[in-house]
Short mmCIF file of C-alpha atoms and ligand atoms in Angstrom, two decimals:
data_model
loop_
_atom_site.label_atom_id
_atom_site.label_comp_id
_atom_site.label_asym_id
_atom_site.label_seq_id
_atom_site.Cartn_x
_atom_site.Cartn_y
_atom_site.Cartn_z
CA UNK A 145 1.16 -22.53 3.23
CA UNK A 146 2.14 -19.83 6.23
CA UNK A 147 -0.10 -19.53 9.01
CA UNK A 148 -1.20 -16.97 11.37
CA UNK A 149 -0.93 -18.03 15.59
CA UNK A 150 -4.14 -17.08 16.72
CA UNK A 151 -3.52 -16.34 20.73
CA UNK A 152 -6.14 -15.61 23.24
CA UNK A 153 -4.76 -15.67 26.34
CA UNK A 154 -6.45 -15.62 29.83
CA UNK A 155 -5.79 -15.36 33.19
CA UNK A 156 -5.88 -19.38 33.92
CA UNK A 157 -5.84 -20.19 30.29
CA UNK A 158 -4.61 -19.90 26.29
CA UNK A 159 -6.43 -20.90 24.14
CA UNK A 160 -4.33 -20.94 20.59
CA UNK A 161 -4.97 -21.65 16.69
CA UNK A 162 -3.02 -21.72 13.74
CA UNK A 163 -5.06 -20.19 11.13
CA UNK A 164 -4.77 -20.19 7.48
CA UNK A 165 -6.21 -16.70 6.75
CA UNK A 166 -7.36 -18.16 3.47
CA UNK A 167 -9.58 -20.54 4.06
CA UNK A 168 -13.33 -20.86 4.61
CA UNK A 169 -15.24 -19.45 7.61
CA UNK A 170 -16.70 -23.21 8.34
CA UNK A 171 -13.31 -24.97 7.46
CA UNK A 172 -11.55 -26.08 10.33
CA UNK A 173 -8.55 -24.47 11.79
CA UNK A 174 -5.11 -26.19 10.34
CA UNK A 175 -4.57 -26.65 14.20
CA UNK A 176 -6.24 -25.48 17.53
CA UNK A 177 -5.95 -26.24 21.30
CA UNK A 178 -6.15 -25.38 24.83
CA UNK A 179 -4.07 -24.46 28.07
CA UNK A 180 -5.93 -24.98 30.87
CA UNK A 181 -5.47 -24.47 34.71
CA UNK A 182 -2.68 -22.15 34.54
CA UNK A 183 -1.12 -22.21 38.27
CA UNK A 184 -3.36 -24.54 39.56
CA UNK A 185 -1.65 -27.96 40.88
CA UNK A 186 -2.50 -29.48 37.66
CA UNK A 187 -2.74 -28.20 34.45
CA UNK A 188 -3.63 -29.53 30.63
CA UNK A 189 -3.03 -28.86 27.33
CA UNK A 190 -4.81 -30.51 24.63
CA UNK A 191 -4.48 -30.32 20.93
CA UNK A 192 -6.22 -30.88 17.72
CA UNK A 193 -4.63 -31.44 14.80
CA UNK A 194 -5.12 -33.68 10.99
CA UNK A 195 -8.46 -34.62 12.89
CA UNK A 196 -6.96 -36.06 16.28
CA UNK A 197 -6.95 -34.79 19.63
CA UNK A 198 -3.78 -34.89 22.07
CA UNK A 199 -3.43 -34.27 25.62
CA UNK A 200 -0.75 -33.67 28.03
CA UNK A 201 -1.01 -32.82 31.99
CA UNK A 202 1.63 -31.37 33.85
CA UNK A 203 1.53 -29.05 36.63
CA UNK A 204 1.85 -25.37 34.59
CA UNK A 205 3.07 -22.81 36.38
CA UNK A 206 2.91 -19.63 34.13
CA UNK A 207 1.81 -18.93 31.23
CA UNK A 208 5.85 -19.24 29.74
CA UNK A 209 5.41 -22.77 30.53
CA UNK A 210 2.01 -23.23 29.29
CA UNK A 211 2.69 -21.84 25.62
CA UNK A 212 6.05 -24.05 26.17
CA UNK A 213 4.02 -26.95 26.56
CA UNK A 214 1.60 -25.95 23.37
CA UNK A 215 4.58 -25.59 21.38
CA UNK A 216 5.99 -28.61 22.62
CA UNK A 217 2.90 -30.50 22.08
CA UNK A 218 2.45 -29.46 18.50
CA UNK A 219 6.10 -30.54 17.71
CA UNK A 220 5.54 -33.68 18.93
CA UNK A 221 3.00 -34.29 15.96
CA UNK A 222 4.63 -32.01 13.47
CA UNK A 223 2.51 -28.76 13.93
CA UNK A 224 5.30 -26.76 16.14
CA UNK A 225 6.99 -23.75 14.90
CA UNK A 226 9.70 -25.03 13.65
CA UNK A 227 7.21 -27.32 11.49
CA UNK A 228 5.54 -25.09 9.59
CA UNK A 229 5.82 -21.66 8.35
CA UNK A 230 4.31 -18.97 11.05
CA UNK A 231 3.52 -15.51 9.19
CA UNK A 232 2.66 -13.51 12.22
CA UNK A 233 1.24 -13.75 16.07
CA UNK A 234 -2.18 -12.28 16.33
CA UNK A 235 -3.18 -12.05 19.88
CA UNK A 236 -6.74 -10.98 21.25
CA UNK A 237 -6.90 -8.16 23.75
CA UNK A 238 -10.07 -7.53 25.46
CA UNK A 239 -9.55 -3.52 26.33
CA UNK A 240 -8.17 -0.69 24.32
CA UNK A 241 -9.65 2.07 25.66
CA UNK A 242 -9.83 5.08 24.02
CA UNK A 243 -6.26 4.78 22.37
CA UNK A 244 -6.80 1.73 19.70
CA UNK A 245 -9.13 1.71 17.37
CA UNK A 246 -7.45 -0.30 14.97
CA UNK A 247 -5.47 -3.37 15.16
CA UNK A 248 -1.33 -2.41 16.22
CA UNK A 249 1.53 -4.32 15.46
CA UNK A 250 3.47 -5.10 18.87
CA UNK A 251 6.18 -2.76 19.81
CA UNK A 252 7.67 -2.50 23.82
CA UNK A 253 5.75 0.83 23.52
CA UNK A 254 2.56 -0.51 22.40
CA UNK A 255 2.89 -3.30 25.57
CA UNK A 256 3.02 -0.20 27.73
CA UNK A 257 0.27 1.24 26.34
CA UNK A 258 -2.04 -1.65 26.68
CA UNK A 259 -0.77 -2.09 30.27
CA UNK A 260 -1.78 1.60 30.97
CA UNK A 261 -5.34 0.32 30.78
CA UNK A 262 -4.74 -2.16 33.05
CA UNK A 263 -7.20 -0.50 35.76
CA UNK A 264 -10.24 -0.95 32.65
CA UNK A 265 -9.61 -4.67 32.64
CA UNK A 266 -8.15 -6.17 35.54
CA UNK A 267 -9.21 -9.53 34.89
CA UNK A 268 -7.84 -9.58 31.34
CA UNK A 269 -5.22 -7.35 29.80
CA UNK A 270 -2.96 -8.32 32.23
CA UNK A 271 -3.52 -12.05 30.89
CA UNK A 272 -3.54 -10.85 27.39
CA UNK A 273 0.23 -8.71 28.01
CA UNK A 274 0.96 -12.02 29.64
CA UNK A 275 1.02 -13.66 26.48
CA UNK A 276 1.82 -11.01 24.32
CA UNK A 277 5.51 -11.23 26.41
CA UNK A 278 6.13 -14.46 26.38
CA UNK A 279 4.80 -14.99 22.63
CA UNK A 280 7.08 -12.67 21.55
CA UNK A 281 9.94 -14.20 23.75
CA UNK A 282 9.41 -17.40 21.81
CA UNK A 283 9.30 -15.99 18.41
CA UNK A 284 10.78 -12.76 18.46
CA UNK A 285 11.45 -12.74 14.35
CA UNK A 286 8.12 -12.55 13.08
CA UNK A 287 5.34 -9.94 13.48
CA UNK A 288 3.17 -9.93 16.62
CA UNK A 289 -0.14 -7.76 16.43
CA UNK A 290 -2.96 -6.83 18.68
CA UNK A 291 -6.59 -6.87 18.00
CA UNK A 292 -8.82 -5.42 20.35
CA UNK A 293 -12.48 -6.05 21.65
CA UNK A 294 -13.31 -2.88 21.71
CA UNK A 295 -11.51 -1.40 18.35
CA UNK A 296 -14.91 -1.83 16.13
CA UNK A 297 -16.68 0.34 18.46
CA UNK A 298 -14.01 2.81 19.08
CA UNK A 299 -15.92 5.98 16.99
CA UNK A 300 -19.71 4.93 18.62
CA UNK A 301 -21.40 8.57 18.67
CA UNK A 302 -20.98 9.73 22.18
CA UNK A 303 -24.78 9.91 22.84
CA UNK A 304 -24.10 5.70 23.15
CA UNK A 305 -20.64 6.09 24.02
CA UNK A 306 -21.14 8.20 27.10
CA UNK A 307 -22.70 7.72 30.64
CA UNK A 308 -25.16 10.55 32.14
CA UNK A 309 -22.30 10.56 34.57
CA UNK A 310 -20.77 14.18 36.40
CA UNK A 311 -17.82 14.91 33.66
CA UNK A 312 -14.77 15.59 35.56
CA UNK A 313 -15.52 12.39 37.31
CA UNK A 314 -16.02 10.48 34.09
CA UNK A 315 -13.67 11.87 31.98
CA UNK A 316 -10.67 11.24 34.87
CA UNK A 317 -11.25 7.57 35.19
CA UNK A 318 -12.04 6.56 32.03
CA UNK A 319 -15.94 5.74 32.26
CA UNK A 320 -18.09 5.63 29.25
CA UNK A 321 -19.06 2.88 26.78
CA UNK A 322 -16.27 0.72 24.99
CA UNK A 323 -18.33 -1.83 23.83
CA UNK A 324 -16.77 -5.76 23.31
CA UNK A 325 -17.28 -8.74 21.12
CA UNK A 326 -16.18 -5.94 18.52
CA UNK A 327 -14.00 -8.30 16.46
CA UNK A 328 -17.51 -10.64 16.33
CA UNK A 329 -19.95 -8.05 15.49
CA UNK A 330 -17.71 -6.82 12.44
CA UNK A 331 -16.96 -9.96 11.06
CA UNK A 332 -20.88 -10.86 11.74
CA UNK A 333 -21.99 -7.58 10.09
CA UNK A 334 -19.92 -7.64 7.48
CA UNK A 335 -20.76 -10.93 5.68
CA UNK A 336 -24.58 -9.48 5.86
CA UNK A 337 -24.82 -7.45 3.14
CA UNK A 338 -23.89 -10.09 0.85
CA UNK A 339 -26.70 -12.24 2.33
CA UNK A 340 -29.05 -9.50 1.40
CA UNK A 341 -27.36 -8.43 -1.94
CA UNK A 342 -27.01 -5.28 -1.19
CA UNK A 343 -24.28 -1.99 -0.97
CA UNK A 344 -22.78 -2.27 2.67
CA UNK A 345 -23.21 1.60 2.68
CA UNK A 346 -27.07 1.31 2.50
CA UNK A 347 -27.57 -1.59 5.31
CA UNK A 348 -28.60 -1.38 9.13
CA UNK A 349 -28.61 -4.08 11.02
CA UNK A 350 -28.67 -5.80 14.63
CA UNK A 351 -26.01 -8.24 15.11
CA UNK A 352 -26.82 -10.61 18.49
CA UNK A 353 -23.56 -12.13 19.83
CA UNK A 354 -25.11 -14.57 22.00
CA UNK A 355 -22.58 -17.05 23.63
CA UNK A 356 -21.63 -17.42 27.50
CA UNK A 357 -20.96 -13.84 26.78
CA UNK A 358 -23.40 -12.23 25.26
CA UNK A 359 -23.79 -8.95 23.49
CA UNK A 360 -26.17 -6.65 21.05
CA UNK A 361 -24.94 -4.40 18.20
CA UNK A 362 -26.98 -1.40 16.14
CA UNK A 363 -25.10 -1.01 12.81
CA UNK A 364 -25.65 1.89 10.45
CA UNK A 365 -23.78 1.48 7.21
CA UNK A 366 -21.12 -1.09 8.52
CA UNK A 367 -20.66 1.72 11.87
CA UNK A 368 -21.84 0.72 15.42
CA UNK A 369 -24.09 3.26 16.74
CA UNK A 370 -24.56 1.22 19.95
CA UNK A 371 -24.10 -1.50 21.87
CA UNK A 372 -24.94 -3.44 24.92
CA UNK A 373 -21.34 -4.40 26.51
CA UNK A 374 -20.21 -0.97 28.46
CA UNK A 375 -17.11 0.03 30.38
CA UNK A 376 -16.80 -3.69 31.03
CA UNK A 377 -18.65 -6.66 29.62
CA UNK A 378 -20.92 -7.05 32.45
CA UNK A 379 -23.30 -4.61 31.20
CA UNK A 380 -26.20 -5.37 28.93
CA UNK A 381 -28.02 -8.68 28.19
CA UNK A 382 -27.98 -11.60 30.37
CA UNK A 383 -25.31 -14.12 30.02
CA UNK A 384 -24.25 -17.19 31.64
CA UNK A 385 -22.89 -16.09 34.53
CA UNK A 386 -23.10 -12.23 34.40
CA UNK A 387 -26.51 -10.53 35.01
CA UNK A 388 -26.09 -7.81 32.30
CA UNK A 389 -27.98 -4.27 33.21
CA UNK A 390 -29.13 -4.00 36.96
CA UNK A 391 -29.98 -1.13 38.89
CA UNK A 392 -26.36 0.48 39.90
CA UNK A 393 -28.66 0.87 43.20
CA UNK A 394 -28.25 -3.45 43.94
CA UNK A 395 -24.51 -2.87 44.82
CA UNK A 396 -25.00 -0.39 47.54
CA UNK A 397 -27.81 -1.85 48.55
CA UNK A 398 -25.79 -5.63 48.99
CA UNK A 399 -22.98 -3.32 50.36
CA UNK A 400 -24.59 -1.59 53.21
CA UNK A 401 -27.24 -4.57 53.81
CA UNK A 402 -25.59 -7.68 53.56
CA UNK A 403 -22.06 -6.69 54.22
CA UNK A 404 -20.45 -8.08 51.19
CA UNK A 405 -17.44 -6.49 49.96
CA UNK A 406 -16.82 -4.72 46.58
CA UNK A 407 -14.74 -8.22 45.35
CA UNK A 408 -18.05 -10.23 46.39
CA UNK A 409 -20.16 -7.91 44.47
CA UNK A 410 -18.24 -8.11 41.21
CA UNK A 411 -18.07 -11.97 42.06
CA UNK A 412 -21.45 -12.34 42.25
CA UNK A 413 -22.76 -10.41 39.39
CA UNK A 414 -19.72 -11.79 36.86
CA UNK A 415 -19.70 -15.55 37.86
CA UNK A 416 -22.89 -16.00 40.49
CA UNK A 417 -25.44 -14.42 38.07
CA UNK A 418 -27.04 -14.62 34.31
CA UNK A 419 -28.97 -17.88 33.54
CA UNK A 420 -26.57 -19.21 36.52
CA UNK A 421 -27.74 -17.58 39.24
CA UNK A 422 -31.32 -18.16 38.11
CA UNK A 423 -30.96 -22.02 37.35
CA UNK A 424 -27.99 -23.28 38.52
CA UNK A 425 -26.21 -24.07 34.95
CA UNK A 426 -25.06 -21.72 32.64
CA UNK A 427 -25.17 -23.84 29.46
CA UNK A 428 -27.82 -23.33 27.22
CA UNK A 429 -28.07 -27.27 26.20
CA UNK A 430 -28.31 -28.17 30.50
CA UNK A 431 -30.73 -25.80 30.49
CA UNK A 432 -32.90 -26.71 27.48
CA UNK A 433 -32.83 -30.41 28.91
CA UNK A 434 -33.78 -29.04 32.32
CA UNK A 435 -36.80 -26.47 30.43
CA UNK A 436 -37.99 -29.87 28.71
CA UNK A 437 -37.94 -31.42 32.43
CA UNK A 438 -40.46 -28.56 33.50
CA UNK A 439 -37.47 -27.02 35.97
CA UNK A 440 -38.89 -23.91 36.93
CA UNK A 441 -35.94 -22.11 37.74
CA UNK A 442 -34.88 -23.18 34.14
CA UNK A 443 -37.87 -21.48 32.87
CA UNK A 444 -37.82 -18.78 34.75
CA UNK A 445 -33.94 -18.01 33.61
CA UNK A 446 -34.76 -18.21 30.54
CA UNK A 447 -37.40 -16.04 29.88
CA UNK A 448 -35.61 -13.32 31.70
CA UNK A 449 -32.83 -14.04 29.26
CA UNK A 450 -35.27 -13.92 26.42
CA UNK A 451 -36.76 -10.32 27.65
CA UNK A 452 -33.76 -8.29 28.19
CA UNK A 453 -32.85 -9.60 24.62
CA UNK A 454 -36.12 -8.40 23.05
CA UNK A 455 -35.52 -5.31 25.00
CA UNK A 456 -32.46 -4.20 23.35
CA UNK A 457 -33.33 -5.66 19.68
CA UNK A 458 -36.84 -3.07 20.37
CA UNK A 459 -34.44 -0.22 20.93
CA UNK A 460 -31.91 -0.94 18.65
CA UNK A 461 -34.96 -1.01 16.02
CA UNK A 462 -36.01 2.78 17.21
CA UNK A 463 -32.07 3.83 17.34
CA UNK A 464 -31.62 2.73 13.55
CA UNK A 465 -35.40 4.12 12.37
CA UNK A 466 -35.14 1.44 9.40
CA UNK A 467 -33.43 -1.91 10.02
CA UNK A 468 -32.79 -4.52 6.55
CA UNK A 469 -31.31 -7.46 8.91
CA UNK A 470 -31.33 -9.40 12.36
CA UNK A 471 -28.22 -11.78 12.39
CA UNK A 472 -27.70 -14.16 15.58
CA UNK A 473 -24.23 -15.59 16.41
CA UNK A 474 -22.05 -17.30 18.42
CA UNK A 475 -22.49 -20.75 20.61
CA UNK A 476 -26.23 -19.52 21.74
CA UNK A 477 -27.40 -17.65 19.15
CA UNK A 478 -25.92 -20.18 16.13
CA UNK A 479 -27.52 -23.52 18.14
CA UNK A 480 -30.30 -22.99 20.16
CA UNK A 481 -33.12 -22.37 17.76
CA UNK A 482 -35.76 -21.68 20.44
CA UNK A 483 -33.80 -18.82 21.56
CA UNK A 484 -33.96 -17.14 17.71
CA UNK A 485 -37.48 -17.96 17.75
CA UNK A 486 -39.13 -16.51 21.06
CA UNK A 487 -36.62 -13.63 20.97
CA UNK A 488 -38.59 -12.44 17.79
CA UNK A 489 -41.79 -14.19 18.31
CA UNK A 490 -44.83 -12.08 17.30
CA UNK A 491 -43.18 -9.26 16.17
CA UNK A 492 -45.12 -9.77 12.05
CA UNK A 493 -46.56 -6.46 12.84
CA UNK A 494 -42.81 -4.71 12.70
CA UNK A 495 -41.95 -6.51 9.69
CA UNK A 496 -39.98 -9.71 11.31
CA UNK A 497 -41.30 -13.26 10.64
CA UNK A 498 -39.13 -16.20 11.22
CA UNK A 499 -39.83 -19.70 9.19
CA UNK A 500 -39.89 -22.23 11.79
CA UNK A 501 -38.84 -24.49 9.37
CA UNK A 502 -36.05 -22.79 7.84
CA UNK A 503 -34.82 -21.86 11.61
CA UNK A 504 -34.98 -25.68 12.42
CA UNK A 505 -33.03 -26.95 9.77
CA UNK A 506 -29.80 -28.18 10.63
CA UNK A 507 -26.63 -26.12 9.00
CA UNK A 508 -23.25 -24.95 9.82
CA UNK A 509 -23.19 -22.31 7.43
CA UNK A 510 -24.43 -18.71 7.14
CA UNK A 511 -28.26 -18.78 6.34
CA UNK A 512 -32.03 -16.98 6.43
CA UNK A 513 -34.24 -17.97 8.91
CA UNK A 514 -37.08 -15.22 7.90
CA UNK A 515 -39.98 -16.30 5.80
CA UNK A 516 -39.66 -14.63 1.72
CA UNK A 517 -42.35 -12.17 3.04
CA UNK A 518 -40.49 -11.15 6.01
CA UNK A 519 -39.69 -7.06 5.35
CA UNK A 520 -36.46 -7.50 7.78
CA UNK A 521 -34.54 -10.70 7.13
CA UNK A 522 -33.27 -12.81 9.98
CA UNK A 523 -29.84 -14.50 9.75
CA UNK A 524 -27.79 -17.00 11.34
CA UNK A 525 -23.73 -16.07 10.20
CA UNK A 526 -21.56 -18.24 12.21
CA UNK A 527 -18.78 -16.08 13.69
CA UNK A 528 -15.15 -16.87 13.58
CA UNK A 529 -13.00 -14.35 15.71
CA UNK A 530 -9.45 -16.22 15.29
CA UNK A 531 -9.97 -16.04 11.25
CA UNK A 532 -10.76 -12.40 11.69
CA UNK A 533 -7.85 -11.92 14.11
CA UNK A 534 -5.40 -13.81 11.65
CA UNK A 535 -7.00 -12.39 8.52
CA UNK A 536 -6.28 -8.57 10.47
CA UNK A 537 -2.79 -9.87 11.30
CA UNK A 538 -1.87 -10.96 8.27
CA UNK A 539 -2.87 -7.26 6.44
CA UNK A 540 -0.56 -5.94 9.29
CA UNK A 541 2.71 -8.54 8.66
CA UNK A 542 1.72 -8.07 4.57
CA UNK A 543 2.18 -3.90 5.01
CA UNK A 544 5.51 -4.15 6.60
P1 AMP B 742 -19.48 -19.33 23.00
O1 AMP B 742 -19.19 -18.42 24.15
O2 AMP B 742 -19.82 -18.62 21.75
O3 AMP B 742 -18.44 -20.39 22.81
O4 AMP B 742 -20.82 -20.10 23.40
C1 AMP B 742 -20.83 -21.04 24.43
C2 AMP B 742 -22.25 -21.39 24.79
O5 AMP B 742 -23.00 -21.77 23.64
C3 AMP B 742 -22.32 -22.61 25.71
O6 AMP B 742 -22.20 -22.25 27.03
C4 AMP B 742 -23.71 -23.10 25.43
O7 AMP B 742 -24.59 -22.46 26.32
C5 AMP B 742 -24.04 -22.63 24.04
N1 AMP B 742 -24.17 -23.74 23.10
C6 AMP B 742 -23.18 -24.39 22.44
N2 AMP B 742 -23.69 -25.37 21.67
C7 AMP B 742 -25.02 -25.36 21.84
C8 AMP B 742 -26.13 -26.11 21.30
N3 AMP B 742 -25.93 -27.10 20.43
N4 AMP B 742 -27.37 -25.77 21.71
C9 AMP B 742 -27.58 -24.78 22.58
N5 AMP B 742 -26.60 -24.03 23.11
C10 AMP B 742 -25.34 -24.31 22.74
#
């Protein structure tokens, strides 16, 4: 069996998987695992593999030594690269601008181009070139190729993709729409049609990406035509610990009145805000427990959470005229069935009706959740970004 390395690599942390593009979107990974704390005094790397789970901790101070230790780690219980066969390296990056629509097999030219939009990302294509160099230090003989966030939303009509935003200005630094989760949203939107038995060419749909991150998709015949992420993933719904959409207004205003710095401001509204900065906690389950506890903060997060999401799905509705699906996914949006439900409660008179009972039923797998009368069917398709990022590297290292 060869297997694809599945590397998404952040700025404290790689998280890695070696991926048999074959198998099954439920089926667990042949092996998966986690660097954590990346320059911090201690760090840990933890492993699981044949249905165990290994740790080690060691202070790691780059991310050279971090995949070292991962590597190390796996050869210890007979998963390393030199174990098994490794087909290619497919490595997530968040930002690809306006240049990559499509996945790229590595070159030293294509690093430079990826660090060229360094100023979109700051926070994470410099951790994703991070491990694209030292990946491809370690094993330089076999293909390495990039997958970006953005790529599925690359040709969004510019009436989404732009910003009502002077031109010159705009166009100069780079400011419109990218759109992220894209690898998500396509894999999401593509299993639909099936679910529907129907030509991919005739379906629109909404596809709800709700995790910590959390993002909204209209889909016209398998193409975005918009999306809630923007220039950076802050924009749009409410997630854990990023308030989505405000008023551009709030950061002068917290500028000029409270003094806080342009760094505190894109603290705050990345890590201080969301469900967070409402309640406290940022995961759903904590919160559910704390909603059940009559917390009002906890309430009151979550119905804010629960409007902006029924705000986008209403446009997204008008922006596609005729919709066939509604498909939730990710940790939120594949779990918590009280968020499906109240963010399409009482909408029978636009064609949506959930089955509680169908919605409540435990299942891993892709499934309905609409009643059989319900005009637009509502889905629940478990996403899988690290099969779809081995599954594009693999076409990539099969073309060579
Ligand atoms: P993701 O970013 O897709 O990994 O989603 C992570 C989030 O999913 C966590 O922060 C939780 O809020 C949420 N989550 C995971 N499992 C559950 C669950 N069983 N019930 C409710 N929320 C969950």
């Amino acid at each position: 069996m060869s297997l694809i390395l599945v590397l998404n690599s952040g700025s404290s942390s790689i998280k890695f998987q070696l991926v048999d593009p074959t198998q099954h979107a439920t089926d667990t990974p042949f092996a998966s695992g986690l660097v954590e704390q990346i320059g911090e005094p201690m760090g840990q790397v933890t492993l699981k593999f044949d249905g165990q789970k290994f740790t080690t901790e060691a202070p790691i101070p780059d991310h050279s030594a971090g995949l070292d230790m991962a590597f190390a780690l796996m050869g210890e219980h007979g998963c390393g690269p030199k174990d098994v066969e490794i087909e290619a390296v497919g490595h997530r990056v968040v930002h690809g601008g306006q240049i990559f629509s499509q996945p790229e097999l590595i070159t030293d030219e294509i690093v430079e181009w990826i660090r060229g939009l360094i100023p979109l990302a700051p926070l994470h294509n410099p951790a994703n070139i991070s491990g694209i160099e030292v990946a491809r230090e370690m094993l330089p003989s076999i293909p390495h190729v990039a997958v970006f966030d953005t790529g599925f939303f690359h040709a969004m009509p510019p009436a989404a993709a732009l910003y009502a935003i002077e031109n010159e200005t705009a166009g100069r630094y780079g400011v419109r729409r990218y759109g992220f989760h894209g690898t998500s949203h396509e894999y999401v939107s593509q299993h639909v049609p099936s679910l529907l038995g129907k030509d991919p060419s005739k379906v629109n749909q909404i596809t709800l990406h709700l995790g910590n991150g959390a993002s909204a998709a209209a889909i016209r015949h398998g193409e975005p035509v918009d999306t809630s992420m923007g220039m950076t993933p802050l924009a749009g719904l409410v997630m854990g610990t990023r308030s989505g959409d405000i008023d551009p207004g709030i950061i002068f205003h917290l500028y000029r009145e409270a003094g806080m710095s342009i760094d505190e401001i894109d603290n705050l509204l990345n890590k201080r805000s969301g469900v967070k900065g409402i309640a406290g906690v940022n995961d759903f389950r904590t919160l559910r427990e704390m909603i059940h506890n009559e917390d009002q903060d906890a309430w009151l997060a979550y119905n804010v959470y629960i409007h902006q999401l029924r705000r986008f799905i209403g446009s997204y509705m008008v922006a596609l005229g005729r919709i066939d699906a509604i498909t939730f996914t990710a940790g939120v949006g594949e779990n918590d069935r009280f968020v499906r439900a109240d963010a399409l409660a009482d909408l029978e008179n636009f064609g949506i009706q959930i089955d509680p009972e169908r919605n409540a039923a435990p299942n891993d797998g892709p499934r309905e959740i609409s009643t059989d009368k319900s005009q637009i069917k509502v889905f629940v398709v478990p996403t899988n970004e690290e099969l779809a990022i081995a599954r594009k590297a693999k076409q990539i290292a099969d073309n060579l």
